[in-house]
PDB file of C-alpha atoms in Angstrom:
ATOM      1  CA  MET A   1       2.932   9.663  -0.299  1.00 69.00           C
ATOM      2  CA  LYS A   2       2.361   7.442  -3.327  1.00 69.00           C
ATOM      3  CA  SER A   3       5.221   5.286  -4.443  1.00 69.00           C
ATOM      4  CA  LYS A   4       6.548   4.767  -7.953  1.00 52.00           C
ATOM      5  CA  GLN A   5       5.839   1.130  -8.596  1.00 56.00           C
ATOM      6  CA  GLN A   6       8.595  -1.123  -9.886  1.00 43.00           C
ATOM      7  CA  PRO A   7       8.219  -4.931  -9.759  1.00 36.00           C
ATOM      8  CA  THR A   8      10.552  -6.763  -7.391  1.00 35.00           C
ATOM      9  CA  GLN A   9      11.890 -10.215  -8.224  1.00 33.00           C
ATOM     10  CA  THR A  10      10.923 -13.079  -5.961  1.00 28.00           C
ATOM     11  CA  LYS A  11      13.373 -15.513  -4.323  1.00 28.00           C
ATOM     12  CA  GLU A  12      13.788 -18.977  -5.714  1.00 29.00           C
ATOM     13  CA  TYR A  13      13.877 -21.983  -3.372  1.00 27.00           C
ATOM     14  CA  LYS A  14      15.703 -25.220  -4.037  1.00 33.00           C
ATOM     15  CA  GLN A  15      13.553 -28.290  -4.459  1.00 34.00           C
ATOM     16  CA  GLY A  16      13.994 -31.090  -1.891  1.00 39.00           C
ATOM     17  CA  ASN A  17      16.087 -34.110  -2.790  1.00 38.00           C
ATOM     18  CA  THR A  18      13.896 -36.804  -1.294  1.00 36.00           C
ATOM     19  CA  GLN A  19      10.421 -37.758  -2.478  1.00 38.00           C
ATOM     20  CA  GLU A  20       8.999 -36.667   0.868  1.00 32.00           C
ATOM     21  CA  GLU A  21      10.669 -33.278   0.596  1.00 31.00           C
ATOM     22  CA  GLN A  22       9.437 -32.897  -2.965  1.00 32.00           C
ATOM     23  CA  GLN A  23       5.893 -33.721  -1.885  1.00 33.00           C
ATOM     24  CA  GLY A  24       6.217 -31.241   0.948  1.00 36.00           C
ATOM     25  CA  MET A  25       7.370 -28.586  -1.488  1.00 34.00           C
ATOM     26  CA  ARG A  26       4.382 -29.285  -3.715  1.00 32.00           C
ATOM     27  CA  ARG A  27       2.055 -28.954  -0.749  1.00 33.00           C
ATOM     28  CA  ILE A  28       3.642 -25.606   0.072  1.00 31.00           C
ATOM     29  CA  THR A  29       3.415 -24.311  -3.483  1.00 33.00           C
ATOM     30  CA  LEU A  30      -0.226 -25.287  -3.879  1.00 38.00           C
ATOM     31  CA  ALA A  31      -1.370 -22.890  -1.145  1.00 46.00           C
ATOM     32  CA  PRO A  32      -0.400 -19.631  -2.901  1.00 49.00           C
ATOM     33  CA  VAL A  33      -2.107 -20.798  -6.117  1.00 48.00           C
ATOM     34  CA  THR A  34      -5.291 -21.519  -4.187  1.00 48.00           C
ATOM     35  CA  LEU A  35      -5.058 -18.131  -2.483  1.00 47.00           C
ATOM     36  CA  ILE A  36      -4.623 -16.387  -5.835  1.00 49.00           C
ATOM     37  CA  LEU A  37      -7.715 -18.125  -7.214  1.00 52.00           C
ATOM     38  CA  ILE A  38      -9.788 -17.224  -4.153  1.00 50.00           C
ATOM     39  CA  ILE A  39      -8.743 -13.568  -4.289  1.00 51.00           C
ATOM     40  CA  ALA A  40      -9.267 -13.484  -8.051  1.00 54.00           C
ATOM     41  CA  LEU A  41     -12.780 -14.881  -7.607  1.00 52.00           C
ATOM     42  CA  THR A  42     -13.529 -12.333  -4.895  1.00 56.00           C
ATOM     43  CA  PHE A  43     -12.249  -9.585  -7.147  1.00 57.00           C
ATOM     44  CA  ILE A  44     -14.438 -10.740 -10.041  1.00 54.00           C
ATOM     45  CA  LEU A  45     -17.516 -10.957  -7.808  1.00 50.00           C
ATOM     46  CA  GLY A  46     -16.804  -7.453  -6.587  1.00 53.00           C
ATOM     47  CA  LEU A  47     -16.625  -6.093 -10.117  1.00 52.00           C
ATOM     48  CA  LEU A  48     -19.834  -7.870 -11.096  1.00 42.00           C
ATOM     49  CA  THR A  49     -21.767  -6.600  -8.077  1.00 43.00           C
ATOM     50  CA  GLY A  50     -20.268  -3.133  -8.172  1.00 45.00           C
ATOM     51  CA  SER A  51     -18.929  -3.212  -4.613  1.00 36.00           C
ATOM     52  CA  LEU A  52     -15.686  -4.916  -3.716  1.00 33.00           C
ATOM     53  CA  LEU A  53     -15.238  -6.659  -0.389  1.00 32.00           C
ATOM     54  CA  VAL A  54     -12.744  -5.191   2.053  1.00 31.00           C
ATOM     55  CA  HIS A  55     -11.849  -5.617   5.699  1.00 31.00           C
ATOM     56  CA  ASP A  56     -14.869  -4.753   7.850  1.00 30.00           C
ATOM     57  CA  SER A  57     -14.332  -1.063   8.520  1.00 30.00           C
ATOM     58  CA  SER A  58     -16.198   2.041   7.449  1.00 31.00           C
ATOM     59  CA  PRO A  59     -14.252   4.353   5.125  1.00 32.00           C
ATOM     60  CA  GLN A  60     -12.920   7.303   7.092  1.00 30.00           C
ATOM     61  CA  PRO A  61     -11.129   9.694   4.736  1.00 30.00           C
ATOM     62  CA  GLY A  62      -9.553  12.502   6.716  1.00 31.00           C
ATOM     63  CA  ALA A  63      -9.733  10.497   9.921  1.00 30.00           C
ATOM     64  CA  VAL A  64      -7.054  12.545  11.672  1.00 29.00           C
ATOM     65  CA  GLN A  65      -7.937  15.445  13.940  1.00 26.00           C
ATOM     66  CA  PRO A  66      -8.298  18.763  12.086  1.00 23.00           C
ATOM     67  CA  GLN A  67      -5.293  20.334  13.798  1.00 27.00           C
ATOM     68  CA  ALA A  68      -3.128  17.348  12.936  1.00 29.00           C
ATOM     69  CA  ALA A  69      -4.325  17.381   9.352  1.00 30.00           C
ATOM     70  CA  GLN A  70      -3.081  20.934   8.963  1.00 31.00           C
ATOM     71  CA  GLN A  71       0.394  19.933  10.089  1.00 39.00           C
ATOM     72  CA  GLN A  72       0.983  16.861   8.011  1.00 47.00           C
ATOM     73  CA  PRO A  73       2.384  16.754   4.456  1.00 48.00           C
ATOM     74  CA  SER A  74      -0.062  17.663   1.732  1.00 38.00           C
ATOM     75  CA  SER A  75      -0.231  14.204   0.144  1.00 42.00           C
ATOM     76  CA  ALA A  76      -0.544  12.278   3.395  1.00 48.00           C
ATOM     77  CA  GLN A  77      -4.321  12.422   3.134  1.00 53.00           C
ATOM     78  CA  PRO A  78      -5.603  10.946  -0.159  1.00 59.00           C
ATOM     79  CA  GLN A  79      -8.467  12.852  -1.688  1.00 56.00           C
ATOM     80  CA  ALA A  80     -11.987  11.660  -0.974  1.00 57.00           C
ATOM     81  CA  ALA A  81     -13.818   9.721  -3.682  1.00 58.00           C
ATOM     82  CA  GLN A  82     -14.968  12.047  -6.408  1.00 67.00           C
ATOM     83  CA  GLN A  83     -16.730  11.777  -9.733  1.00 80.00           C
ATOM     84  CA  PRO A  84     -14.001  11.250 -12.331  1.00 82.00           C
ATOM     85  CA  SER A  85     -14.190  12.683 -15.817  1.00 89.00           C
ATOM     86  CA  PRO A  86     -15.968  10.669 -18.517  1.00 89.00           C
ATOM     87  CA  GLU A  87     -12.600   9.807 -20.033  1.00 90.00           C
ATOM     88  CA  VAL A  88     -11.273   8.454 -16.735  1.00 89.00           C
ATOM     89  CA  GLN A  89     -14.506   6.544 -16.126  1.00 90.00           C
ATOM     90  CA  GLN A  90     -14.197   4.943 -19.561  1.00 92.00           C
ATOM     91  CA  HIS A  91     -10.567   4.032 -18.898  1.00 92.00           C
ATOM     92  CA  ILE A  92     -11.452   2.406 -15.576  1.00 91.00           C
ATOM     93  CA  ALA A  93     -14.373   0.553 -17.177  1.00 92.00           C
ATOM     94  CA  GLU A  94     -12.019  -0.826 -19.820  1.00 94.00           C
ATOM     95  CA  LEU A  95      -9.558  -1.963 -17.147  1.00 91.00           C
ATOM     96  CA  GLU A  96     -12.358  -3.619 -15.181  1.00 92.00           C
ATOM     97  CA  LYS A  97     -13.533  -5.443 -18.305  1.00 93.00           C
ATOM     98  CA  LYS A  98     -10.025  -6.737 -18.930  1.00 92.00           C
ATOM     99  CA  ALA A  99      -9.708  -7.778 -15.285  1.00 89.00           C
ATOM    100  CA  LEU A 100     -12.891  -9.820 -15.601  1.00 89.00           C
ATOM    101  CA  SER A 101     -11.350 -11.634 -18.547  1.00 89.00           C
ATOM    102  CA  ASP A 102      -8.053 -12.294 -16.784  1.00 90.00           C
ATOM    103  CA  PRO A 103      -8.057 -11.622 -13.023  1.00 89.00           C
ATOM    104  CA  THR A 104      -4.495 -12.988 -12.757  1.00 91.00           C
ATOM    105  CA  ASP A 105      -2.972 -10.289 -14.983  1.00 94.00           C
ATOM    106  CA  ARG A 106      -0.841  -8.650 -12.307  1.00 95.00           C
ATOM    107  CA  PRO A 107       0.259  -5.501 -14.217  1.00 95.00           C
ATOM    108  CA  LEU A 108      -3.392  -4.896 -15.104  1.00 94.00           C
ATOM    109  CA  LEU A 109      -4.453  -5.244 -11.464  1.00 95.00           C
ATOM    110  CA  VAL A 110      -1.774  -2.774 -10.390  1.00 95.00           C
ATOM    111  CA  GLU A 111      -2.877  -0.317 -13.078  1.00 95.00           C
ATOM    112  CA  LEU A 112      -6.478  -0.688 -11.939  1.00 95.00           C
ATOM    113  CA  GLY A 113      -5.447  -0.156  -8.332  1.00 94.00           C
ATOM    114  CA  ASN A 114      -3.599   2.990  -9.364  1.00 94.00           C
ATOM    115  CA  ALA A 115      -6.661   4.261 -11.223  1.00 94.00           C
ATOM    116  CA  TYR A 116      -8.843   3.720  -8.159  1.00 93.00           C
ATOM    117  CA  PHE A 117      -6.121   5.324  -5.999  1.00 92.00           C
ATOM    118  CA  ASP A 118      -6.044   8.448  -8.167  1.00 91.00           C
ATOM    119  CA  THR A 119      -9.836   8.814  -8.125  1.00 93.00           C
ATOM    120  CA  GLY A 120     -10.187   8.283  -4.383  1.00 92.00           C
ATOM    121  CA  ASN A 121     -11.882   4.876  -4.537  1.00 92.00           C
ATOM    122  CA  TYR A 122     -10.079   3.481  -1.499  1.00 95.00           C
ATOM    123  CA  ALA A 123     -11.865   0.167  -1.069  1.00 95.00           C
ATOM    124  CA  LYS A 124     -11.614  -0.785  -4.736  1.00 94.00           C
ATOM    125  CA  SER A 125      -7.984   0.266  -4.816  1.00 95.00           C
ATOM    126  CA  VAL A 126      -7.192  -1.981  -1.842  1.00 96.00           C
ATOM    127  CA  GLN A 127      -8.942  -4.920  -3.456  1.00 94.00           C
ATOM    128  CA  ALA A 128      -7.055  -4.503  -6.728  1.00 95.00           C
ATOM    129  CA  TYR A 129      -3.717  -4.100  -4.944  1.00 96.00           C
ATOM    130  CA  GLU A 130      -4.367  -7.111  -2.731  1.00 96.00           C
ATOM    131  CA  ALA A 131      -5.205  -9.217  -5.785  1.00 95.00           C
ATOM    132  CA  ALA A 132      -1.904  -8.129  -7.370  1.00 95.00           C
ATOM    133  CA  LEU A 133       0.006  -8.834  -4.166  1.00 96.00           C
ATOM    134  CA  ALA A 134      -1.503 -12.323  -3.972  1.00 95.00           C
ATOM    135  CA  ILE A 135       0.275 -13.038  -7.256  1.00 95.00           C
ATOM    136  CA  ASN A 136       3.532 -11.367  -6.195  1.00 94.00           C
ATOM    137  CA  GLY A 137       3.778 -10.026  -2.675  1.00 95.00           C
ATOM    138  CA  ASN A 138       7.364  -8.829  -3.057  1.00 96.00           C
ATOM    139  CA  ASP A 139       6.675  -5.444  -4.613  1.00 96.00           C
ATOM    140  CA  ALA A 140       7.545  -2.656  -2.185  1.00 96.00           C
ATOM    141  CA  ALA A 141       5.870   0.051  -4.234  1.00 94.00           C
ATOM    142  CA  VAL A 142       2.525  -1.756  -4.477  1.00 96.00           C
ATOM    143  CA  LEU A 143       2.709  -2.656  -0.790  1.00 97.00           C
ATOM    144  CA  THR A 144       3.280   1.005   0.053  1.00 96.00           C
ATOM    145  CA  ASP A 145       0.412   2.238  -2.109  1.00 95.00           C
ATOM    146  CA  CYS A 146      -1.872  -0.417  -0.633  1.00 96.00           C
ATOM    147  CA  GLY A 147      -0.860   0.803   2.821  1.00 96.00           C
ATOM    148  CA  VAL A 148      -1.762   4.365   1.869  1.00 95.00           C
ATOM    149  CA  MET A 149      -5.218   3.181   0.850  1.00 96.00           C
ATOM    150  CA  TYR A 150      -5.692   1.237   4.085  1.00 97.00           C
ATOM    151  CA  ARG A 151      -4.797   4.404   5.944  1.00 96.00           C
ATOM    152  CA  ALA A 152      -7.429   6.317   3.952  1.00 95.00           C
ATOM    153  CA  LEU A 153      -9.952   3.709   5.117  1.00 96.00           C
ATOM    154  CA  GLY A 154      -8.938   4.310   8.722  1.00 96.00           C
ATOM    155  CA  GLN A 155      -7.332   0.862   9.010  1.00 97.00           C
ATOM    156  CA  TYR A 156      -4.084   2.070  10.509  1.00 97.00           C
ATOM    157  CA  ASP A 157      -2.747  -1.278  11.706  1.00 97.00           C
ATOM    158  CA  LYS A 158      -3.215  -2.723   8.233  1.00 97.00           C
ATOM    159  CA  ALA A 159      -1.436   0.294   6.775  1.00 97.00           C
ATOM    160  CA  LEU A 160       1.515  -0.229   9.104  1.00 98.00           C
ATOM    161  CA  GLU A 161       1.618  -3.917   8.196  1.00 98.00           C
ATOM    162  CA  LYS A 162       1.897  -3.069   4.509  1.00 97.00           C
ATOM    163  CA  PHE A 163       4.602  -0.447   5.116  1.00 97.00           C
ATOM    164  CA  ALA A 164       6.535  -2.894   7.302  1.00 98.00           C
ATOM    165  CA  ARG A 165       6.310  -5.570   4.627  1.00 98.00           C
ATOM    166  CA  ALA A 166       7.517  -3.075   2.015  1.00 97.00           C
ATOM    167  CA  ARG A 167      10.545  -2.343   4.185  1.00 97.00           C
ATOM    168  CA  GLU A 168      11.251  -6.057   4.491  1.00 97.00           C
ATOM    169  CA  VAL A 169      11.148  -6.458   0.736  1.00 97.00           C
ATOM    170  CA  GLU A 170      13.188  -3.312   0.089  1.00 96.00           C
ATOM    171  CA  PRO A 171      15.079  -2.097   3.168  1.00 95.00           C
ATOM    172  CA  GLY A 172      15.376   1.661   3.164  1.00 94.00           C
ATOM    173  CA  HIS A 173      12.288   2.175   0.977  1.00 95.00           C
ATOM    174  CA  ALA A 174      11.833   5.915   1.475  1.00 94.00           C
ATOM    175  CA  PHE A 175       8.077   6.146   0.896  1.00 94.00           C
ATOM    176  CA  ALA A 176       7.312   3.213   3.180  1.00 96.00           C
ATOM    177  CA  ILE A 177       9.416   4.716   5.966  1.00 96.00           C
ATOM    178  CA  PHE A 178       7.922   8.175   5.557  1.00 95.00           C
ATOM    179  CA  ASN A 179       4.341   6.883   5.538  1.00 96.00           C
ATOM    180  CA  THR A 180       5.015   4.750   8.610  1.00 96.00           C
ATOM    181  CA  GLY A 181       5.849   7.940  10.464  1.00 96.00           C
ATOM    182  CA  VAL A 182       2.727   9.648   9.130  1.00 95.00           C
ATOM    183  CA  VAL A 183       0.448   6.949  10.527  1.00 97.00           C
ATOM    184  CA  LEU A 184       2.286   6.772  13.848  1.00 97.00           C
ATOM    185  CA  ASN A 185       2.316  10.523  14.356  1.00 96.00           C
ATOM    186  CA  TYR A 186      -0.976  11.790  12.978  1.00 95.00           C
ATOM    187  CA  ASP A 187      -3.289   8.799  13.350  1.00 96.00           C
ATOM    188  CA  LEU A 188      -2.034   6.793  16.329  1.00 97.00           C
ATOM    189  CA  HIS A 189      -0.410   9.746  18.151  1.00 95.00           C
ATOM    190  CA  ARG A 190       2.722   7.722  18.874  1.00 96.00           C
ATOM    191  CA  HIS A 191       4.850  10.786  18.335  1.00 95.00           C
ATOM    192  CA  ASP A 192       8.154   9.554  19.736  1.00 96.00           C
ATOM    193  CA  GLU A 193       8.033   6.446  17.557  1.00 97.00           C
ATOM    194  CA  ALA A 194       7.226   8.569  14.524  1.00 97.00           C
ATOM    195  CA  LEU A 195      10.219  10.793  15.135  1.00 97.00           C
ATOM    196  CA  GLU A 196      12.452   7.735  15.461  1.00 97.00           C
ATOM    197  CA  VAL A 197      11.197   6.470  12.103  1.00 97.00           C
ATOM    198  CA  TRP A 198      11.671   9.828  10.412  1.00 97.00           C
ATOM    199  CA  ASN A 199      15.164  10.223  11.870  1.00 97.00           C
ATOM    200  CA  GLU A 200      15.997   6.845  10.378  1.00 97.00           C
ATOM    201  CA  LEU A 201      14.708   8.195   7.065  1.00 96.00           C
ATOM    202  CA  LEU A 202      16.931  11.256   7.466  1.00 97.00           C
ATOM    203  CA  ARG A 203      19.974   9.040   7.973  1.00 98.00           C
ATOM    204  CA  LEU A 204      19.176   6.926   4.925  1.00 97.00           C
ATOM    205  CA  HIS A 205      17.927   9.678   2.617  1.00 96.00           C
ATOM    206  CA  PRO A 206      19.241  13.043   3.862  1.00 96.00           C
ATOM    207  CA  ASP A 207      18.308  14.838   0.622  1.00 95.00           C
ATOM    208  CA  MET A 208      14.698  13.685   0.583  1.00 94.00           C
ATOM    209  CA  THR A 209      11.888  16.246   0.588  1.00 93.00           C
ATOM    210  CA  THR A 210       8.300  15.865   1.785  1.00 91.00           C
ATOM    211  CA  PRO A 211       5.402  16.009  -0.724  1.00 88.00           C
ATOM    212  CA  ASP A 212       4.984  19.732  -0.014  1.00 88.00           C
ATOM    213  CA  GLY A 213       8.637  20.404  -0.757  1.00 91.00           C
ATOM    214  CA  ARG A 214      10.144  20.663   2.728  1.00 93.00           C
ATOM    215  CA  PRO A 215      13.548  19.062   3.304  1.00 95.00           C
ATOM    216  CA  ILE A 216      13.066  16.044   5.530  1.00 95.00           C
ATOM    217  CA  LYS A 217      15.362  17.522   8.179  1.00 96.00           C
ATOM    218  CA  THR A 218      13.288  20.720   8.345  1.00 96.00           C
ATOM    219  CA  PHE A 219      10.088  18.706   8.484  1.00 95.00           C
ATOM    220  CA  ILE A 220      11.362  16.633  11.429  1.00 96.00           C
ATOM    221  CA  GLN A 221      12.485  19.714  13.298  1.00 96.00           C
ATOM    222  CA  GLN A 222       9.078  21.353  12.833  1.00 95.00           C
ATOM    223  CA  VAL A 223       7.200  18.266  13.985  1.00 94.00           C
ATOM    224  CA  ALA A 224       9.475  17.890  17.013  1.00 94.00           C
ATOM    225  CA  SER A 225       8.983  21.517  18.030  1.00 93.00           C
ATOM    226  CA  GLU A 226       5.196  21.185  17.783  1.00 87.00           C
ATOM    227  CA  LYS A 227       5.247  18.270  20.231  1.00 77.00           C
ATOM    228  CA  LYS A 228       7.103  20.152  22.961  1.00 68.00           C
TER     229      LYS A 228
END
């Protein structure tokens, strides 16, 4: 389930009073800047070479078992990479060109990640989202969408990490909770844990529906009955 992305404000920290504390704060704040530059450089190199670097794992779209895939919500499995229309290709090319000019433009990186997401380019989508998150890692929607892409690559632990981080940033984030259950149930076969997560979702968002239109309560009941 893809999340509607809305930026989340970051926390501000008070600067230390002593010179030593101030120097310590500067040492702390230098690290994220360096990380942003490294990720930006990696992103640029990926665009120039035509293949972005991702965690060492072969893409595995549809990695769940066929019988499980039939049971899960329709949007839980992102579509495999496909040839986009000429218009979409041109739009992505324009975004990539802009990203080469300014790889620290966070809204642009998110838009590029979304474009890759929608066309099934999992690895490129992850790279764009990670570059955006290096600039601001407190965006629950981007974290959730990045997790969905990691799941499409078969990197389930990474997906869970992103969903967990999204829930830290925005407790009760419905899409992050729902997708956590999807990975636990259909990919890792930790069914009891998945049901616990989804029951939490039911308590927080009782009127929520799954991507295929089922009320969350009905969905949980159906999944529970299938596991008996």
